[in-house]
JSON list of C-alpha atoms in Angstrom, two decimals:
[
{"chain": "Z", "resi": 30, "resn": "MET", "atom": "CA", "xyz": [-67.89, -62.64, -196.05]},
{"chain": "Z", "resi": 31, "resn": "LYS", "atom": "CA", "xyz": [-65.69, -65.73, -195.92]},
{"chain": "Z", "resi": 32, "resn": "ILE", "atom": "CA", "xyz": [-63.12, -65.84, -193.12]},
{"chain": "Z", "resi": 33, "resn": "ALA", "atom": "CA", "xyz": [-60.22, -65.99, -195.55]},
{"chain": "Z", "resi": 34, "resn": "ASP", "atom": "CA", "xyz": [-61.40, -62.82, -197.31]},
{"chain": "Z", "resi": 35, "resn": "MET", "atom": "CA", "xyz": [-61.22, -60.71, -194.16]},
{"chain": "Z", "resi": 36, "resn": "LYS", "atom": "CA", "xyz": [-58.42, -58.26, -193.51]},
{"chain": "Z", "resi": 37, "resn": "VAL", "atom": "CA", "xyz": [-56.12, -59.26, -190.66]},
{"chain": "Z", "resi": 38, "resn": "THR", "atom": "CA", "xyz": [-57.50, -56.59, -188.34]},
{"chain": "Z", "resi": 39, "resn": "GLU", "atom": "CA", "xyz": [-61.08, -57.56, -189.25]},
{"chain": "Z", "resi": 40, "resn": "LEU", "atom": "CA", "xyz": [-60.42, -61.21, -188.41]},
{"chain": "Z", "resi": 41, "resn": "ILE", "atom": "CA", "xyz": [-58.74, -60.38, -185.11]},
{"chain": "Z", "resi": 42, "resn": "ASN", "atom": "CA", "xyz": [-61.61, -58.09, -184.14]},
{"chain": "Z", "resi": 43, "resn": "GLU", "atom": "CA", "xyz": [-64.21, -60.66, -185.22]},
{"chain": "Z", "resi": 44, "resn": "VAL", "atom": "CA", "xyz": [-62.54, -63.43, -183.22]},
{"chain": "Z", "resi": 45, "resn": "GLY", "atom": "CA", "xyz": [-62.53, -61.14, -180.18]},
{"chain": "Z", "resi": 46, "resn": "SER", "atom": "CA", "xyz": [-66.11, -59.95, -180.63]},
{"chain": "Z", "resi": 47, "resn": "GLY", "atom": "CA", "xyz": [-67.68, -62.45, -178.24]},
{"chain": "Z", "resi": 48, "resn": "THR", "atom": "CA", "xyz": [-69.40, -64.57, -180.89]},
{"chain": "Z", "resi": 49, "resn": "PRO", "atom": "CA", "xyz": [-68.50, -68.28, -181.13]},
{"chain": "Z", "resi": 50, "resn": "ALA", "atom": "CA", "xyz": [-67.39, -68.13, -184.77]},
{"chain": "Z", "resi": 51, "resn": "PRO", "atom": "CA", "xyz": [-64.86, -67.49, -186.12]},
{"chain": "Z", "resi": 52, "resn": "GLY", "atom": "CA", "xyz": [-63.07, -69.17, -183.27]},
{"chain": "Z", "resi": 53, "resn": "GLY", "atom": "CA", "xyz": [-60.30, -71.63, -182.56]},
{"chain": "Z", "resi": 54, "resn": "GLY", "atom": "CA", "xyz": [-60.79, -73.61, -185.76]},
{"chain": "Z", "resi": 55, "resn": "ALA", "atom": "CA", "xyz": [-60.39, -70.60, -188.00]},
{"chain": "Z", "resi": 56, "resn": "VAL", "atom": "CA", "xyz": [-57.37, -69.46, -185.97]},
{"chain": "Z", "resi": 57, "resn": "ALA", "atom": "CA", "xyz": [-55.81, -72.92, -186.33]},
{"chain": "Z", "resi": 58, "resn": "GLY", "atom": "CA", "xyz": [-56.34, -72.85, -190.10]},
{"chain": "Z", "resi": 59, "resn": "LEU", "atom": "CA", "xyz": [-54.84, -69.37, -190.30]},
{"chain": "Z", "resi": 60, "resn": "ALA", "atom": "CA", "xyz": [-51.80, -70.51, -188.30]},
{"chain": "Z", "resi": 61, "resn": "GLY", "atom": "CA", "xyz": [-51.33, -73.42, -190.68]},
{"chain": "Z", "resi": 62, "resn": "GLY", "atom": "CA", "xyz": [-51.64, -71.24, -193.75]},
{"chain": "Z", "resi": 63, "resn": "VAL", "atom": "CA", "xyz": [-49.15, -68.71, -192.43]},
{"chain": "Z", "resi": 64, "resn": "GLY", "atom": "CA", "xyz": [-46.78, -71.48, -191.39]},
{"chain": "Z", "resi": 65, "resn": "VAL", "atom": "CA", "xyz": [-46.67, -73.08, -194.82]},
{"chain": "Z", "resi": 66, "resn": "ALA", "atom": "CA", "xyz": [-46.43, -69.64, -196.44]},
{"chain": "Z", "resi": 67, "resn": "LEU", "atom": "CA", "xyz": [-43.20, -69.11, -194.48]},
{"chain": "Z", "resi": 68, "resn": "THR", "atom": "CA", "xyz": [-41.74, -72.25, -196.04]},
{"chain": "Z", "resi": 69, "resn": "MET", "atom": "CA", "xyz": [-42.60, -70.83, -199.46]},
{"chain": "Z", "resi": 70, "resn": "MET", "atom": "CA", "xyz": [-40.90, -67.56, -198.55]},
{"chain": "Z", "resi": 71, "resn": "VAL", "atom": "CA", "xyz": [-37.73, -69.38, -197.53]},
{"chain": "Z", "resi": 72, "resn": "ASN", "atom": "CA", "xyz": [-37.69, -71.30, -200.80]},
{"chain": "Z", "resi": 73, "resn": "GLY", "atom": "CA", "xyz": [-38.26, -68.10, -202.74]},
{"chain": "Z", "resi": 74, "resn": "LEU", "atom": "CA", "xyz": [-35.34, -66.44, -200.98]},
{"chain": "Z", "resi": 75, "resn": "THR", "atom": "CA", "xyz": [-33.15, -69.44, -201.81]},
{"chain": "Z", "resi": 76, "resn": "LEU", "atom": "CA", "xyz": [-33.93, -69.44, -205.54]},
{"chain": "Z", "resi": 77, "resn": "GLY", "atom": "CA", "xyz": [-31.12, -67.73, -207.42]},
{"chain": "Z", "resi": 78, "resn": "LYS", "atom": "CA", "xyz": [-28.88, -67.52, -204.36]},
{"chain": "Z", "resi": 79, "resn": "LYS", "atom": "CA", "xyz": [-25.26, -68.44, -205.00]},
{"chain": "Z", "resi": 80, "resn": "GLY", "atom": "CA", "xyz": [-24.56, -72.03, -204.07]},
{"chain": "Z", "resi": 81, "resn": "PHE", "atom": "CA", "xyz": [-28.08, -73.23, -204.79]},
{"chain": "Z", "resi": 82, "resn": "GLU", "atom": "CA", "xyz": [-27.93, -73.19, -208.61]},
{"chain": "Z", "resi": 83, "resn": "ASN", "atom": "CA", "xyz": [-28.48, -76.95, -208.81]},
{"chain": "Z", "resi": 84, "resn": "ASP", "atom": "CA", "xyz": [-31.48, -76.85, -206.46]},
{"chain": "Z", "resi": 85, "resn": "ARG", "atom": "CA", "xyz": [-33.82, -74.84, -208.64]},
{"chain": "Z", "resi": 86, "resn": "GLU", "atom": "CA", "xyz": [-36.12, -77.72, -209.56]},
{"chain": "Z", "resi": 87, "resn": "ARG", "atom": "CA", "xyz": [-36.32, -78.93, -205.97]},
{"chain": "Z", "resi": 88, "resn": "LEU", "atom": "CA", "xyz": [-37.10, -75.45, -204.70]},
{"chain": "Z", "resi": 89, "resn": "LEU", "atom": "CA", "xyz": [-39.77, -74.84, -207.33]},
{"chain": "Z", "resi": 90, "resn": "ASP", "atom": "CA", "xyz": [-41.39, -78.17, -206.45]},
{"chain": "Z", "resi": 91, "resn": "ALA", "atom": "CA", "xyz": [-41.40, -77.18, -202.77]},
{"chain": "Z", "resi": 92, "resn": "ILE", "atom": "CA", "xyz": [-42.97, -73.80, -203.60]},
{"chain": "Z", "resi": 93, "resn": "ALA", "atom": "CA", "xyz": [-45.64, -75.52, -205.70]},
{"chain": "Z", "resi": 94, "resn": "LYS", "atom": "CA", "xyz": [-46.40, -77.97, -202.88]},
{"chain": "Z", "resi": 95, "resn": "GLY", "atom": "CA", "xyz": [-46.49, -75.12, -200.40]},
{"chain": "Z", "resi": 96, "resn": "ASN", "atom": "CA", "xyz": [-48.94, -73.19, -202.54]},
{"chain": "Z", "resi": 97, "resn": "GLU", "atom": "CA", "xyz": [-51.21, -76.24, -202.77]},
{"chain": "Z", "resi": 98, "resn": "LEU", "atom": "CA", "xyz": [-51.15, -76.66, -199.00]},
{"chain": "Z", "resi": 99, "resn": "LYS", "atom": "CA", "xyz": [-51.78, -72.94, -198.45]},
{"chain": "Z", "resi": 100, "resn": "GLU", "atom": "CA", "xyz": [-54.91, -73.08, -200.61]},
{"chain": "Z", "resi": 101, "resn": "ARG", "atom": "CA", "xyz": [-56.11, -76.16, -198.72]},
{"chain": "Z", "resi": 102, "resn": "PHE", "atom": "CA", "xyz": [-55.59, -74.34, -195.40]},
{"chain": "Z", "resi": 103, "resn": "ILE", "atom": "CA", "xyz": [-57.64, -71.40, -196.68]},
{"chain": "Z", "resi": 104, "resn": "ASP", "atom": "CA", "xyz": [-60.42, -73.75, -197.76]},
{"chain": "Z", "resi": 105, "resn": "VAL", "atom": "CA", "xyz": [-60.54, -75.66, -194.47]},
{"chain": "Z", "resi": 106, "resn": "MET", "atom": "CA", "xyz": [-60.42, -72.41, -192.49]},
{"chain": "Z", "resi": 107, "resn": "ASN", "atom": "CA", "xyz": [-63.55, -71.24, -194.28]},
{"chain": "Z", "resi": 108, "resn": "ARG", "atom": "CA", "xyz": [-65.22, -74.62, -193.91]},
{"chain": "Z", "resi": 109, "resn": "ASP", "atom": "CA", "xyz": [-64.60, -74.67, -190.16]},
{"chain": "Z", "resi": 110, "resn": "SER", "atom": "CA", "xyz": [-66.78, -71.62, -189.61]},
{"chain": "Z", "resi": 111, "resn": "GLU", "atom": "CA", "xyz": [-69.36, -72.88, -192.10]},
{"chain": "Z", "resi": 112, "resn": "VAL", "atom": "CA", "xyz": [-69.85, -76.25, -190.36]},
{"chain": "Z", "resi": 113, "resn": "PHE", "atom": "CA", "xyz": [-70.06, -74.54, -186.98]},
{"chain": "Z", "resi": 114, "resn": "ASP", "atom": "CA", "xyz": [-72.78, -72.25, -188.33]},
{"chain": "Z", "resi": 115, "resn": "GLY", "atom": "CA", "xyz": [-74.55, -75.40, -189.56]},
{"chain": "Z", "resi": 116, "resn": "LEU", "atom": "CA", "xyz": [-74.38, -76.87, -186.06]},
{"chain": "Z", "resi": 117, "resn": "ILE", "atom": "CA", "xyz": [-75.94, -73.76, -184.55]},
{"chain": "Z", "resi": 118, "resn": "GLU", "atom": "CA", "xyz": [-78.73, -73.90, -187.15]},
{"chain": "Z", "resi": 119, "resn": "SER", "atom": "CA", "xyz": [-79.41, -77.57, -186.41]},
{"chain": "Z", "resi": 120, "resn": "LEU", "atom": "CA", "xyz": [-79.57, -76.92, -182.67]},
{"chain": "Z", "resi": 121, "resn": "ALA", "atom": "CA", "xyz": [-82.18, -74.23, -183.32]},
{"chain": "Z", "resi": 122, "resn": "LEU", "atom": "CA", "xyz": [-84.53, -76.64, -185.15]},
{"chain": "Z", "resi": 123, "resn": "PRO", "atom": "CA", "xyz": [-87.93, -77.16, -183.52]},
{"chain": "Z", "resi": 124, "resn": "LYS", "atom": "CA", "xyz": [-88.47, -80.05, -181.09]},
{"chain": "Z", "resi": 125, "resn": "ASP", "atom": "CA", "xyz": [-92.21, -79.70, -180.50]},
{"chain": "Z", "resi": 126, "resn": "ASP", "atom": "CA", "xyz": [-93.03, -83.37, -181.07]},
{"chain": "Z", "resi": 127, "resn": "ASP", "atom": "CA", "xyz": [-91.36, -86.71, -181.73]},
{"chain": "Z", "resi": 128, "resn": "ALA", "atom": "CA", "xyz": [-91.15, -86.13, -185.48]},
{"chain": "Z", "resi": 129, "resn": "HIS", "atom": "CA", "xyz": [-89.48, -82.76, -185.07]},
{"chain": "Z", "resi": 130, "resn": "LYS", "atom": "CA", "xyz": [-87.18, -84.17, -182.41]},
{"chain": "Z", "resi": 131, "resn": "ALA", "atom": "CA", "xyz": [-86.08, -86.98, -184.74]},
{"chain": "Z", "resi": 132, "resn": "ILE", "atom": "CA", "xyz": [-85.35, -84.52, -187.55]},
{"chain": "Z", "resi": 133, "resn": "ARG", "atom": "CA", "xyz": [-83.44, -82.26, -185.20]},
{"chain": "Z", "resi": 134, "resn": "ARG", "atom": "CA", "xyz": [-81.49, -85.18, -183.73]},
{"chain": "Z", "resi": 135, "resn": "GLY", "atom": "CA", "xyz": [-80.40, -86.33, -187.19]},
{"chain": "Z", "resi": 136, "resn": "ALA", "atom": "CA", "xyz": [-79.40, -82.83, -188.24]},
{"chain": "Z", "resi": 137, "resn": "VAL", "atom": "CA", "xyz": [-77.43, -82.25, -185.04]},
{"chain": "Z", "resi": 138, "resn": "GLN", "atom": "CA", "xyz": [-75.53, -85.52, -185.42]},
{"chain": "Z", "resi": 139, "resn": "ALA", "atom": "CA", "xyz": [-74.74, -84.74, -189.07]},
{"chain": "Z", "resi": 140, "resn": "SER", "atom": "CA", "xyz": [-73.43, -81.35, -187.97]},
{"chain": "Z", "resi": 141, "resn": "PHE", "atom": "CA", "xyz": [-71.25, -82.85, -185.24]},
{"chain": "Z", "resi": 142, "resn": "ARG", "atom": "CA", "xyz": [-69.91, -85.28, -187.81]},
{"chain": "Z", "resi": 143, "resn": "SER", "atom": "CA", "xyz": [-68.91, -82.39, -190.08]},
{"chain": "Z", "resi": 144, "resn": "CYS", "atom": "CA", "xyz": [-67.47, -80.46, -187.14]},
{"chain": "Z", "resi": 145, "resn": "THR", "atom": "CA", "xyz": [-65.23, -83.47, -186.46]},
{"chain": "Z", "resi": 146, "resn": "GLN", "atom": "CA", "xyz": [-64.22, -84.15, -190.06]},
{"chain": "Z", "resi": 147, "resn": "VAL", "atom": "CA", "xyz": [-63.11, -80.60, -190.84]},
{"chain": "Z", "resi": 148, "resn": "PRO", "atom": "CA", "xyz": [-60.44, -80.28, -188.12]},
{"chain": "Z", "resi": 149, "resn": "LEU", "atom": "CA", "xyz": [-59.36, -83.84, -188.88]},
{"chain": "Z", "resi": 150, "resn": "THR", "atom": "CA", "xyz": [-58.79, -82.75, -192.47]},
{"chain": "Z", "resi": 151, "resn": "MET", "atom": "CA", "xyz": [-56.87, -79.77, -191.11]},
{"chain": "Z", "resi": 152, "resn": "MET", "atom": "CA", "xyz": [-54.63, -82.17, -189.21]},
{"chain": "Z", "resi": 153, "resn": "GLU", "atom": "CA", "xyz": [-53.89, -84.06, -192.43]},
{"chain": "Z", "resi": 154, "resn": "ILE", "atom": "CA", "xyz": [-52.87, -80.83, -194.15]},
{"chain": "Z", "resi": 155, "resn": "CYS", "atom": "CA", "xyz": [-50.76, -79.83, -191.14]},
{"chain": "Z", "resi": 156, "resn": "SER", "atom": "CA", "xyz": [-48.96, -83.16, -191.26]},
{"chain": "Z", "resi": 157, "resn": "GLU", "atom": "CA", "xyz": [-48.06, -82.69, -194.93]},
{"chain": "Z", "resi": 158, "resn": "ALA", "atom": "CA", "xyz": [-46.91, -79.12, -194.28]},
{"chain": "Z", "resi": 159, "resn": "ILE", "atom": "CA", "xyz": [-44.77, -80.21, -191.32]},
{"chain": "Z", "resi": 160, "resn": "ASP", "atom": "CA", "xyz": [-43.12, -82.89, -193.46]},
{"chain": "Z", "resi": 161, "resn": "LEU", "atom": "CA", "xyz": [-42.39, -80.29, -196.14]},
{"chain": "Z", "resi": 162, "resn": "CYS", "atom": "CA", "xyz": [-40.86, -77.94, -193.58]},
{"chain": "Z", "resi": 163, "resn": "ALA", "atom": "CA", "xyz": [-38.70, -80.74, -192.18]},
{"chain": "Z", "resi": 164, "resn": "GLU", "atom": "CA", "xyz": [-37.29, -81.50, -195.64]},
{"chain": "Z", "resi": 165, "resn": "LEU", "atom": "CA", "xyz": [-36.15, -77.89, -196.01]},
{"chain": "Z", "resi": 166, "resn": "VAL", "atom": "CA", "xyz": [-34.18, -77.47, -192.79]},
{"chain": "Z", "resi": 167, "resn": "GLY", "atom": "CA", "xyz": [-30.49, -77.38, -193.72]},
{"chain": "Z", "resi": 168, "resn": "THR", "atom": "CA", "xyz": [-31.16, -77.28, -197.46]},
{"chain": "Z", "resi": 169, "resn": "THR", "atom": "CA", "xyz": [-32.14, -73.63, -197.99]},
{"chain": "Z", "resi": 170, "resn": "ASN", "atom": "CA", "xyz": [-30.79, -70.11, -197.56]},
{"chain": "Z", "resi": 171, "resn": "PRO", "atom": "CA", "xyz": [-29.19, -70.12, -194.07]},
{"chain": "Z", "resi": 172, "resn": "ASN", "atom": "CA", "xyz": [-29.91, -66.42, -193.62]},
{"chain": "Z", "resi": 173, "resn": "VAL", "atom": "CA", "xyz": [-33.62, -67.15, -193.23]},
{"chain": "Z", "resi": 174, "resn": "VAL", "atom": "CA", "xyz": [-33.37, -70.42, -191.31]},
{"chain": "Z", "resi": 175, "resn": "SER", "atom": "CA", "xyz": [-35.15, -68.83, -188.34]},
{"chain": "Z", "resi": 176, "resn": "ASP", "atom": "CA", "xyz": [-38.26, -68.52, -190.50]},
{"chain": "Z", "resi": 177, "resn": "LEU", "atom": "CA", "xyz": [-38.29, -72.29, -190.96]},
{"chain": "Z", "resi": 178, "resn": "GLY", "atom": "CA", "xyz": [-38.16, -72.66, -187.18]},
{"chain": "Z", "resi": 179, "resn": "ILE", "atom": "CA", "xyz": [-41.12, -70.32, -186.85]},
{"chain": "Z", "resi": 180, "resn": "ALA", "atom": "CA", "xyz": [-42.93, -72.27, -189.57]},
{"chain": "Z", "resi": 181, "resn": "ALA", "atom": "CA", "xyz": [-42.35, -75.52, -187.69]},
{"chain": "Z", "resi": 182, "resn": "LEU", "atom": "CA", "xyz": [-43.67, -74.05, -184.43]},
{"chain": "Z", "resi": 183, "resn": "THR", "atom": "CA", "xyz": [-46.67, -72.43, -186.12]},
{"chain": "Z", "resi": 184, "resn": "LEU", "atom": "CA", "xyz": [-47.59, -75.63, -187.94]},
{"chain": "Z", "resi": 185, "resn": "LYS", "atom": "CA", "xyz": [-47.19, -77.63, -184.73]},
{"chain": "Z", "resi": 186, "resn": "THR", "atom": "CA", "xyz": [-49.57, -75.22, -183.01]},
{"chain": "Z", "resi": 187, "resn": "ALA", "atom": "CA", "xyz": [-52.05, -75.55, -185.87]},
{"chain": "Z", "resi": 188, "resn": "MET", "atom": "CA", "xyz": [-51.85, -79.35, -185.64]},
{"chain": "Z", "resi": 189, "resn": "GLN", "atom": "CA", "xyz": [-52.43, -79.50, -181.90]},
{"chain": "Z", "resi": 190, "resn": "SER", "atom": "CA", "xyz": [-55.18, -76.87, -182.10]},
{"chain": "Z", "resi": 191, "resn": "ALA", "atom": "CA", "xyz": [-57.02, -78.85, -184.77]},
{"chain": "Z", "resi": 192, "resn": "TRP", "atom": "CA", "xyz": [-56.74, -81.95, -182.57]},
{"chain": "Z", "resi": 193, "resn": "LEU", "atom": "CA", "xyz": [-58.46, -80.11, -179.71]},
{"chain": "Z", "resi": 194, "resn": "ASN", "atom": "CA", "xyz": [-61.31, -79.29, -182.08]},
{"chain": "Z", "resi": 195, "resn": "VAL", "atom": "CA", "xyz": [-61.59, -82.96, -183.07]},
{"chain": "Z", "resi": 196, "resn": "LEU", "atom": "CA", "xyz": [-61.63, -84.07, -179.44]},
{"chain": "Z", "resi": 197, "resn": "ILE", "atom": "CA", "xyz": [-64.29, -81.63, -178.28]},
{"chain": "Z", "resi": 198, "resn": "ASN", "atom": "CA", "xyz": [-66.73, -82.98, -180.87]},
{"chain": "Z", "resi": 199, "resn": "LEU", "atom": "CA", "xyz": [-66.07, -86.70, -180.38]},
{"chain": "Z", "resi": 200, "resn": "SER", "atom": "CA", "xyz": [-68.07, -86.99, -177.16]},
{"chain": "Z", "resi": 201, "resn": "SER", "atom": "CA", "xyz": [-71.15, -85.60, -178.92]},
{"chain": "Z", "resi": 202, "resn": "LEU", "atom": "CA", "xyz": [-71.14, -88.25, -181.64]},
{"chain": "Z", "resi": 203, "resn": "LYS", "atom": "CA", "xyz": [-73.60, -91.10, -181.22]},
{"chain": "Z", "resi": 204, "resn": "ASP", "atom": "CA", "xyz": [-71.88, -93.13, -183.94]},
{"chain": "Z", "resi": 205, "resn": "LYS", "atom": "CA", "xyz": [-69.14, -94.60, -181.75]},
{"chain": "Z", "resi": 206, "resn": "ALA", "atom": "CA", "xyz": [-67.52, -96.52, -184.62]},
{"chain": "Z", "resi": 207, "resn": "PHE", "atom": "CA", "xyz": [-67.06, -93.26, -186.53]},
{"chain": "Z", "resi": 208, "resn": "ALA", "atom": "CA", "xyz": [-65.86, -91.49, -183.38]},
{"chain": "Z", "resi": 209, "resn": "ASP", "atom": "CA", "xyz": [-63.30, -94.23, -182.68]},
{"chain": "Z", "resi": 210, "resn": "GLU", "atom": "CA", "xyz": [-62.08, -94.11, -186.28]},
{"chain": "Z", "resi": 211, "resn": "CYS", "atom": "CA", "xyz": [-61.59, -90.34, -186.11]},
{"chain": "Z", "resi": 212, "resn": "CYS", "atom": "CA", "xyz": [-59.84, -90.61, -182.75]},
{"chain": "Z", "resi": 213, "resn": "GLN", "atom": "CA", "xyz": [-57.40, -93.25, -184.00]},
{"chain": "Z", "resi": 214, "resn": "LYS", "atom": "CA", "xyz": [-56.68, -91.30, -187.17]},
{"chain": "Z", "resi": 215, "resn": "GLY", "atom": "CA", "xyz": [-56.10, -88.07, -185.23]},
{"chain": "Z", "resi": 216, "resn": "GLU", "atom": "CA", "xyz": [-53.83, -89.75, -182.71]},
{"chain": "Z", "resi": 217, "resn": "ALA", "atom": "CA", "xyz": [-51.75, -91.28, -185.51]},
{"chain": "Z", "resi": 218, "resn": "LEU", "atom": "CA", "xyz": [-51.38, -87.93, -187.26]},
{"chain": "Z", "resi": 219, "resn": "LEU", "atom": "CA", "xyz": [-50.43, -86.25, -184.00]},
{"chain": "Z", "resi": 220, "resn": "ALA", "atom": "CA", "xyz": [-47.90, -88.94, -183.10]},
{"chain": "Z", "resi": 221, "resn": "HIS", "atom": "CA", "xyz": [-46.15, -88.49, -186.44]},
{"chain": "Z", "resi": 222, "resn": "ALA", "atom": "CA", "xyz": [-46.27, -84.75, -186.99]},
{"chain": "Z", "resi": 223, "resn": "VAL", "atom": "CA", "xyz": [-45.61, -83.21, -183.57]},
{"chain": "Z", "resi": 224, "resn": "PRO", "atom": "CA", "xyz": [-42.18, -84.86, -183.05]},
{"chain": "Z", "resi": 225, "resn": "VAL", "atom": "CA", "xyz": [-41.19, -83.98, -186.64]},
{"chain": "Z", "resi": 226, "resn": "ALA", "atom": "CA", "xyz": [-42.11, -80.33, -186.07]},
{"chain": "Z", "resi": 227, "resn": "GLN", "atom": "CA", "xyz": [-40.28, -80.25, -182.75]},
{"chain": "Z", "resi": 228, "resn": "GLU", "atom": "CA", "xyz": [-37.18, -81.83, -184.28]},
{"chain": "Z", "resi": 229, "resn": "SER", "atom": "CA", "xyz": [-37.22, -79.25, -187.09]},
{"chain": "Z", "resi": 230, "resn": "TYR", "atom": "CA", "xyz": [-37.39, -76.43, -184.54]},
{"chain": "Z", "resi": 231, "resn": "GLU", "atom": "CA", "xyz": [-34.51, -77.91, -182.55]},
{"chain": "Z", "resi": 232, "resn": "LYS", "atom": "CA", "xyz": [-32.38, -78.28, -185.69]},
{"chain": "Z", "resi": 233, "resn": "VAL", "atom": "CA", "xyz": [-33.03, -74.63, -186.56]},
{"chain": "Z", "resi": 234, "resn": "LEU", "atom": "CA", "xyz": [-32.19, -73.60, -183.01]},
{"chain": "Z", "resi": 235, "resn": "LYS", "atom": "CA", "xyz": [-28.92, -75.49, -183.23]},
{"chain": "Z", "resi": 236, "resn": "VAL", "atom": "CA", "xyz": [-27.99, -73.85, -186.54]},
{"chain": "Z", "resi": 237, "resn": "ILE", "atom": "CA", "xyz": [-28.65, -70.37, -185.11]},
{"chain": "Z", "resi": 238, "resn": "THR", "atom": "CA", "xyz": [-26.88, -70.86, -181.78]},
{"chain": "Z", "resi": 239, "resn": "GLU", "atom": "CA", "xyz": [-23.82, -72.49, -183.33]},
{"chain": "Z", "resi": 240, "resn": "LYS", "atom": "CA", "xyz": [-23.21, -69.70, -185.84]}
]
């Protein structure tokens, strides 16, 4: 069964079962998916509300973008567990002689490459979702503004969690040029998205406390 097809209680129990997958990567993807879903909820609760009659097209566009991001989070959450399973399989390959060792070495490196690329992709999706959330603060139904703050925090957590999963695989990559490229890309995404998410949260906090 794919991770995204599990019931919430099944996923929680599976994460806590003592097996390495699903683990932090799947949890990060779930956090991202839930975070962007909250932005869609806020937009949905703004549609048709008095005072937002002229915002219908903007809100529908934001819902459509949110739905696209949600589906991408679901996909990358599933892929995270799949590439980890592939790594475990490659590590179990025979290493009886030089030929087997070479095959195993290549398979392991390919697996580590995939295990780096998937959370890096997750970071890209997080960055887009954080930007979407930031655009909505102050432009939607004020009665559910707290949900945008929670979305910002959840997406920030997903972003930083995905970065940890990138980092833990970088040291295992023999292709240093690829590792450096991934590191630079991840650092750039982090430097952009984390402050945006934090600023969104602080704006929401200000709206709530000044009511």
